[in-house]
């Protein structure tokens, strides 16, 4: 189903149709090229920037990829650019062994955003497409910088102190990305922003839960400390993969907070599946992609019920 959706998008010009033709961005000079190399970049991607962004999102943000395919063709490439930007930032934390390297990469993106708004983006595929999206849709720079600043703060390997801290992180990353998506679609409405805030917070909480088994394999736990302490659960309990009731109670409390914000299909499916396994975050069924998700998204798109 996902493959057929992707092929349909390609036939409609979803990956290659760039809308109004824009001037090509300038390349990198010596100093900026060195900064990009230090930040982990090596220049333009084979196949073009649009395909690079779409493929990056497909591999790293599958649900976001599917949702982007359902957007109007004239917004789809911009959606891939926004989500690719988010993926690039999100994977910095797990791809570096030293915080200084992570800070360097964050600084690259901070300077890239500033340069994008000066019509001088670095010659890097995601930055190139982001520049096009900003030009097309007059996107607000503040949201990009909020995402970078929040993810930079999150480079420290420490758990969230409480659920409110996790929600703040989700608001400044996931919700900010949704605000940009609304702007991209021409929606500038306080009620839509309010809904995006709740959806983003729910998505951030669910992402934290979904990543817990992976983080535990790396001897790290980021779940809110106050909820863990409430149930007498230590980080070591999660790292050892314990499945006692108090461990499941921690997951239940965090999931319940996500449900407060929730009205979104992809997240709802995950929470329902977690409930079926009694909030055992390590259950193998929770690590599988939903094969029916493309169908669910297509049906909701057709019915215009989100």
JSON list of N, CA and C in Angstrom, two decimals, residues 40-91:
[
{"chain": "A", "resi": 40, "resn": "UNK", "atom": "N", "xyz": [29.33, 17.11, 9.21]},
{"chain": "A", "resi": 40, "resn": "UNK", "atom": "CA", "xyz": [28.95, 15.79, 8.71]},
{"chain": "A", "resi": 40, "resn": "UNK", "atom": "C", "xyz": [28.36, 15.79, 7.31]},
{"chain": "A", "resi": 41, "resn": "UNK", "atom": "N", "xyz": [28.48, 16.89, 6.54]},
{"chain": "A", "resi": 41, "resn": "UNK", "atom": "CA", "xyz": [27.88, 16.96, 5.21]},
{"chain": "A", "resi": 41, "resn": "UNK", "atom": "C", "xyz": [28.95, 16.92, 4.13]},
{"chain": "A", "resi": 42, "resn": "UNK", "atom": "N", "xyz": [28.59, 16.40, 2.98]},
{"chain": "A", "resi": 42, "resn": "UNK", "atom": "CA", "xyz": [29.57, 16.27, 1.90]},
{"chain": "A", "resi": 42, "resn": "UNK", "atom": "C", "xyz": [29.08, 16.81, 0.57]},
{"chain": "A", "resi": 43, "resn": "UNK", "atom": "N", "xyz": [28.02, 17.63, 0.58]},
{"chain": "A", "resi": 43, "resn": "UNK", "atom": "CA", "xyz": [27.57, 18.23, -0.68]},
{"chain": "A", "resi": 43, "resn": "UNK", "atom": "C", "xyz": [26.26, 17.66, -1.15]},
{"chain": "A", "resi": 44, "resn": "UNK", "atom": "N", "xyz": [25.92, 17.95, -2.40]},
{"chain": "A", "resi": 44, "resn": "UNK", "atom": "CA", "xyz": [24.63, 17.58, -2.95]},
{"chain": "A", "resi": 44, "resn": "UNK", "atom": "C", "xyz": [24.48, 16.06, -3.04]},
{"chain": "A", "resi": 45, "resn": "UNK", "atom": "N", "xyz": [23.25, 15.59, -2.93]},
{"chain": "A", "resi": 45, "resn": "UNK", "atom": "CA", "xyz": [22.98, 14.16, -2.97]},
{"chain": "A", "resi": 45, "resn": "UNK", "atom": "C", "xyz": [22.68, 13.72, -4.40]},
{"chain": "A", "resi": 46, "resn": "UNK", "atom": "N", "xyz": [23.07, 12.47, -4.75]},
{"chain": "A", "resi": 46, "resn": "UNK", "atom": "CA", "xyz": [22.72, 11.95, -6.06]},
{"chain": "A", "resi": 46, "resn": "UNK", "atom": "C", "xyz": [21.20, 11.91, -6.21]},
{"chain": "A", "resi": 47, "resn": "UNK", "atom": "N", "xyz": [20.71, 12.25, -7.41]},
{"chain": "A", "resi": 47, "resn": "UNK", "atom": "CA", "xyz": [19.28, 12.17, -7.64]},
{"chain": "A", "resi": 47, "resn": "UNK", "atom": "C", "xyz": [18.53, 13.43, -7.30]},
{"chain": "A", "resi": 48, "resn": "UNK", "atom": "N", "xyz": [19.20, 14.41, -6.75]},
{"chain": "A", "resi": 48, "resn": "UNK", "atom": "CA", "xyz": [18.54, 15.67, -6.49]},
{"chain": "A", "resi": 48, "resn": "UNK", "atom": "C", "xyz": [18.10, 15.84, -5.06]},
{"chain": "A", "resi": 49, "resn": "UNK", "atom": "N", "xyz": [17.94, 17.11, -4.66]},
{"chain": "A", "resi": 49, "resn": "UNK", "atom": "CA", "xyz": [17.59, 17.43, -3.27]},
{"chain": "A", "resi": 49, "resn": "UNK", "atom": "C", "xyz": [16.20, 16.94, -2.90]},
{"chain": "A", "resi": 50, "resn": "UNK", "atom": "N", "xyz": [15.25, 17.03, -3.84]},
{"chain": "A", "resi": 50, "resn": "UNK", "atom": "CA", "xyz": [13.87, 16.61, -3.54]},
{"chain": "A", "resi": 50, "resn": "UNK", "atom": "C", "xyz": [13.84, 15.13, -3.20]},
{"chain": "A", "resi": 51, "resn": "UNK", "atom": "N", "xyz": [14.48, 14.31, -4.05]},
{"chain": "A", "resi": 51, "resn": "UNK", "atom": "CA", "xyz": [14.49, 12.87, -3.81]},
{"chain": "A", "resi": 51, "resn": "UNK", "atom": "C", "xyz": [15.25, 12.53, -2.53]},
{"chain": "A", "resi": 52, "resn": "UNK", "atom": "N", "xyz": [16.32, 13.28, -2.27]},
{"chain": "A", "resi": 52, "resn": "UNK", "atom": "CA", "xyz": [17.09, 13.05, -1.04]},
{"chain": "A", "resi": 52, "resn": "UNK", "atom": "C", "xyz": [16.20, 13.24, 0.19]},
{"chain": "A", "resi": 53, "resn": "UNK", "atom": "N", "xyz": [15.46, 14.33, 0.22]},
{"chain": "A", "resi": 53, "resn": "UNK", "atom": "CA", "xyz": [14.59, 14.62, 1.37]},
{"chain": "A", "resi": 53, "resn": "UNK", "atom": "C", "xyz": [13.51, 13.57, 1.51]},
{"chain": "A", "resi": 54, "resn": "UNK", "atom": "N", "xyz": [12.87, 13.22, 0.39]},
{"chain": "A", "resi": 54, "resn": "UNK", "atom": "CA", "xyz": [11.79, 12.22, 0.44]},
{"chain": "A", "resi": 54, "resn": "UNK", "atom": "C", "xyz": [12.30, 10.88, 0.94]},
{"chain": "A", "resi": 55, "resn": "UNK", "atom": "N", "xyz": [13.47, 10.47, 0.47]},
{"chain": "A", "resi": 55, "resn": "UNK", "atom": "CA", "xyz": [14.02, 9.18, 0.88]},
{"chain": "A", "resi": 55, "resn": "UNK", "atom": "C", "xyz": [14.46, 9.20, 2.34]},
{"chain": "A", "resi": 56, "resn": "UNK", "atom": "N", "xyz": [15.03, 10.30, 2.77]},
{"chain": "A", "resi": 56, "resn": "UNK", "atom": "CA", "xyz": [15.43, 10.43, 4.18]},
{"chain": "A", "resi": 56, "resn": "UNK", "atom": "C", "xyz": [14.22, 10.31, 5.09]},
{"chain": "A", "resi": 57, "resn": "UNK", "atom": "N", "xyz": [13.14, 10.98, 4.73]},
{"chain": "A", "resi": 57, "resn": "UNK", "atom": "CA", "xyz": [11.92, 10.93, 5.54]},
{"chain": "A", "resi": 57, "resn": "UNK", "atom": "C", "xyz": [11.31, 9.53, 5.49]},
{"chain": "A", "resi": 58, "resn": "UNK", "atom": "N", "xyz": [11.32, 8.90, 4.31]},
{"chain": "A", "resi": 58, "resn": "UNK", "atom": "CA", "xyz": [10.77, 7.55, 4.22]},
{"chain": "A", "resi": 58, "resn": "UNK", "atom": "C", "xyz": [11.50, 6.58, 5.14]},
{"chain": "A", "resi": 59, "resn": "UNK", "atom": "N", "xyz": [12.83, 6.73, 5.22]},
{"chain": "A", "resi": 59, "resn": "UNK", "atom": "CA", "xyz": [13.62, 5.81, 6.03]},
{"chain": "A", "resi": 59, "resn": "UNK", "atom": "C", "xyz": [13.55, 6.12, 7.52]},
{"chain": "A", "resi": 60, "resn": "UNK", "atom": "N", "xyz": [13.48, 7.38, 7.88]},
{"chain": "A", "resi": 60, "resn": "UNK", "atom": "CA", "xyz": [13.61, 7.79, 9.28]},
{"chain": "A", "resi": 60, "resn": "UNK", "atom": "C", "xyz": [12.32, 8.27, 9.93]},
{"chain": "A", "resi": 61, "resn": "UNK", "atom": "N", "xyz": [11.32, 8.61, 9.12]},
{"chain": "A", "resi": 61, "resn": "UNK", "atom": "CA", "xyz": [10.05, 9.12, 9.66]},
{"chain": "A", "resi": 61, "resn": "UNK", "atom": "C", "xyz": [8.93, 8.57, 8.79]},
{"chain": "A", "resi": 62, "resn": "UNK", "atom": "N", "xyz": [8.74, 7.26, 8.86]},
{"chain": "A", "resi": 62, "resn": "UNK", "atom": "CA", "xyz": [7.84, 6.57, 7.93]},
{"chain": "A", "resi": 62, "resn": "UNK", "atom": "C", "xyz": [6.42, 7.10, 8.00]},
{"chain": "A", "resi": 63, "resn": "UNK", "atom": "N", "xyz": [5.92, 7.33, 9.22]},
{"chain": "A", "resi": 63, "resn": "UNK", "atom": "CA", "xyz": [4.56, 7.83, 9.35]},
{"chain": "A", "resi": 63, "resn": "UNK", "atom": "C", "xyz": [4.44, 9.24, 8.77]},
{"chain": "A", "resi": 64, "resn": "UNK", "atom": "N", "xyz": [5.48, 10.06, 9.01]},
{"chain": "A", "resi": 64, "resn": "UNK", "atom": "CA", "xyz": [5.49, 11.40, 8.41]},
{"chain": "A", "resi": 64, "resn": "UNK", "atom": "C", "xyz": [5.55, 11.34, 6.90]},
{"chain": "A", "resi": 65, "resn": "UNK", "atom": "N", "xyz": [6.27, 10.35, 6.37]},
{"chain": "A", "resi": 65, "resn": "UNK", "atom": "CA", "xyz": [6.36, 10.15, 4.92]},
{"chain": "A", "resi": 65, "resn": "UNK", "atom": "C", "xyz": [4.98, 9.86, 4.34]},
{"chain": "A", "resi": 66, "resn": "UNK", "atom": "N", "xyz": [4.26, 8.94, 4.98]},
{"chain": "A", "resi": 66, "resn": "UNK", "atom": "CA", "xyz": [2.93, 8.58, 4.48]},
{"chain": "A", "resi": 66, "resn": "UNK", "atom": "C", "xyz": [1.97, 9.77, 4.54]},
{"chain": "A", "resi": 67, "resn": "UNK", "atom": "N", "xyz": [2.02, 10.50, 5.66]},
{"chain": "A", "resi": 67, "resn": "UNK", "atom": "CA", "xyz": [1.14, 11.66, 5.79]},
{"chain": "A", "resi": 67, "resn": "UNK", "atom": "C", "xyz": [1.47, 12.72, 4.73]},
{"chain": "A", "resi": 68, "resn": "UNK", "atom": "N", "xyz": [2.75, 12.88, 4.43]},
{"chain": "A", "resi": 68, "resn": "UNK", "atom": "CA", "xyz": [3.16, 13.88, 3.43]},
{"chain": "A", "resi": 68, "resn": "UNK", "atom": "C", "xyz": [2.65, 13.52, 2.05]},
{"chain": "A", "resi": 69, "resn": "UNK", "atom": "N", "xyz": [2.56, 12.21, 1.75]},
{"chain": "A", "resi": 69, "resn": "UNK", "atom": "CA", "xyz": [2.06, 11.78, 0.45]},
{"chain": "A", "resi": 69, "resn": "UNK", "atom": "C", "xyz": [0.61, 12.19, 0.23]},
{"chain": "A", "resi": 70, "resn": "UNK", "atom": "N", "xyz": [-0.13, 12.39, 1.31]},
{"chain": "A", "resi": 70, "resn": "UNK", "atom": "CA", "xyz": [-1.55, 12.72, 1.20]},
{"chain": "A", "resi": 70, "resn": "UNK", "atom": "C", "xyz": [-1.79, 14.22, 1.07]},
{"chain": "A", "resi": 71, "resn": "UNK", "atom": "N", "xyz": [-0.74, 15.01, 1.16]},
{"chain": "A", "resi": 71, "resn": "UNK", "atom": "CA", "xyz": [-0.89, 16.46, 1.04]},
{"chain": "A", "resi": 71, "resn": "UNK", "atom": "C", "xyz": [-1.04, 16.87, -0.44]},
{"chain": "A", "resi": 72, "resn": "UNK", "atom": "N", "xyz": [-1.57, 18.06, -0.69]},
{"chain": "A", "resi": 72, "resn": "UNK", "atom": "CA", "xyz": [-1.65, 18.55, -2.07]},
{"chain": "A", "resi": 72, "resn": "UNK", "atom": "C", "xyz": [-0.27, 18.54, -2.74]},
{"chain": "A", "resi": 73, "resn": "UNK", "atom": "N", "xyz": [-0.25, 18.25, -4.02]},
{"chain": "A", "resi": 73, "resn": "UNK", "atom": "CA", "xyz": [1.02, 18.10, -4.74]},
{"chain": "A", "resi": 73, "resn": "UNK", "atom": "C", "xyz": [1.90, 19.33, -4.63]},
{"chain": "A", "resi": 74, "resn": "UNK", "atom": "N", "xyz": [1.30, 20.52, -4.61]},
{"chain": "A", "resi": 74, "resn": "UNK", "atom": "CA", "xyz": [2.11, 21.73, -4.57]},
{"chain": "A", "resi": 74, "resn": "UNK", "atom": "C", "xyz": [2.72, 22.00, -3.21]},
{"chain": "A", "resi": 75, "resn": "UNK", "atom": "N", "xyz": [2.33, 21.22, -2.19]},
{"chain": "A", "resi": 75, "resn": "UNK", "atom": "CA", "xyz": [2.89, 21.38, -0.85]},
{"chain": "A", "resi": 75, "resn": "UNK", "atom": "C", "xyz": [3.77, 20.19, -0.46]},
{"chain": "A", "resi": 76, "resn": "UNK", "atom": "N", "xyz": [3.73, 19.13, -1.24]},
{"chain": "A", "resi": 76, "resn": "UNK", "atom": "CA", "xyz": [4.35, 17.87, -0.80]},
{"chain": "A", "resi": 76, "resn": "UNK", "atom": "C", "xyz": [5.86, 17.98, -0.68]},
{"chain": "A", "resi": 77, "resn": "UNK", "atom": "N", "xyz": [6.52, 18.61, -1.64]},
{"chain": "A", "resi": 77, "resn": "UNK", "atom": "CA", "xyz": [7.97, 18.70, -1.57]},
{"chain": "A", "resi": 77, "resn": "UNK", "atom": "C", "xyz": [8.40, 19.58, -0.39]},
{"chain": "A", "resi": 78, "resn": "UNK", "atom": "N", "xyz": [7.62, 20.61, -0.09]},
{"chain": "A", "resi": 78, "resn": "UNK", "atom": "CA", "xyz": [7.93, 21.44, 1.08]},
{"chain": "A", "resi": 78, "resn": "UNK", "atom": "C", "xyz": [7.76, 20.65, 2.37]},
{"chain": "A", "resi": 79, "resn": "UNK", "atom": "N", "xyz": [6.74, 19.80, 2.41]},
{"chain": "A", "resi": 79, "resn": "UNK", "atom": "CA", "xyz": [6.52, 18.96, 3.60]},
{"chain": "A", "resi": 79, "resn": "UNK", "atom": "C", "xyz": [7.70, 18.02, 3.81]},
{"chain": "A", "resi": 80, "resn": "UNK", "atom": "N", "xyz": [8.21, 17.43, 2.73]},
{"chain": "A", "resi": 80, "resn": "UNK", "atom": "CA", "xyz": [9.38, 16.56, 2.85]},
{"chain": "A", "resi": 80, "resn": "UNK", "atom": "C", "xyz": [10.59, 17.35, 3.34]},
{"chain": "A", "resi": 81, "resn": "UNK", "atom": "N", "xyz": [10.73, 18.59, 2.89]},
{"chain": "A", "resi": 81, "resn": "UNK", "atom": "CA", "xyz": [11.85, 19.42, 3.34]},
{"chain": "A", "resi": 81, "resn": "UNK", "atom": "C", "xyz": [11.76, 19.69, 4.83]},
{"chain": "A", "resi": 82, "resn": "UNK", "atom": "N", "xyz": [10.57, 20.03, 5.32]},
{"chain": "A", "resi": 82, "resn": "UNK", "atom": "CA", "xyz": [10.39, 20.29, 6.75]},
{"chain": "A", "resi": 82, "resn": "UNK", "atom": "C", "xyz": [10.69, 19.05, 7.58]},
{"chain": "A", "resi": 83, "resn": "UNK", "atom": "N", "xyz": [10.17, 17.93, 7.13]},
{"chain": "A", "resi": 83, "resn": "UNK", "atom": "CA", "xyz": [10.38, 16.69, 7.90]},
{"chain": "A", "resi": 83, "resn": "UNK", "atom": "C", "xyz": [11.82, 16.20, 7.80]},
{"chain": "A", "resi": 84, "resn": "UNK", "atom": "N", "xyz": [12.44, 16.42, 6.66]},
{"chain": "A", "resi": 84, "resn": "UNK", "atom": "CA", "xyz": [13.86, 16.04, 6.53]},
{"chain": "A", "resi": 84, "resn": "UNK", "atom": "C", "xyz": [14.72, 16.89, 7.45]},
{"chain": "A", "resi": 85, "resn": "UNK", "atom": "N", "xyz": [14.41, 18.18, 7.55]},
{"chain": "A", "resi": 85, "resn": "UNK", "atom": "CA", "xyz": [15.10, 19.07, 8.49]},
{"chain": "A", "resi": 85, "resn": "UNK", "atom": "C", "xyz": [14.95, 18.53, 9.92]},
{"chain": "A", "resi": 86, "resn": "UNK", "atom": "N", "xyz": [13.74, 18.11, 10.27]},
{"chain": "A", "resi": 86, "resn": "UNK", "atom": "CA", "xyz": [13.50, 17.57, 11.61]},
{"chain": "A", "resi": 86, "resn": "UNK", "atom": "C", "xyz": [14.28, 16.28, 11.83]},
{"chain": "A", "resi": 87, "resn": "UNK", "atom": "N", "xyz": [14.33, 15.43, 10.81]},
{"chain": "A", "resi": 87, "resn": "UNK", "atom": "CA", "xyz": [15.07, 14.17, 10.92]},
{"chain": "A", "resi": 87, "resn": "UNK", "atom": "C", "xyz": [16.56, 14.44, 11.11]},
{"chain": "A", "resi": 88, "resn": "UNK", "atom": "N", "xyz": [17.10, 15.38, 10.33]},
{"chain": "A", "resi": 88, "resn": "UNK", "atom": "CA", "xyz": [18.53, 15.71, 10.44]},
{"chain": "A", "resi": 88, "resn": "UNK", "atom": "C", "xyz": [18.88, 16.11, 11.87]},
{"chain": "A", "resi": 89, "resn": "UNK", "atom": "N", "xyz": [18.02, 16.94, 12.48]},
{"chain": "A", "resi": 89, "resn": "UNK", "atom": "CA", "xyz": [18.28, 17.38, 13.85]},
{"chain": "A", "resi": 89, "resn": "UNK", "atom": "C", "xyz": [18.08, 16.25, 14.85]},
{"chain": "A", "resi": 90, "resn": "UNK", "atom": "N", "xyz": [17.03, 15.47, 14.64]},
{"chain": "A", "resi": 90, "resn": "UNK", "atom": "CA", "xyz": [16.69, 14.41, 15.60]},
{"chain": "A", "resi": 90, "resn": "UNK", "atom": "C", "xyz": [17.77, 13.35, 15.68]},
{"chain": "A", "resi": 91, "resn": "UNK", "atom": "N", "xyz": [18.44, 13.06, 14.56]},
{"chain": "A", "resi": 91, "resn": "UNK", "atom": "CA", "xyz": [19.42, 11.97, 14.59]},
{"chain": "A", "resi": 91, "resn": "UNK", "atom": "C", "xyz": [20.81, 12.41, 15.03]}
]
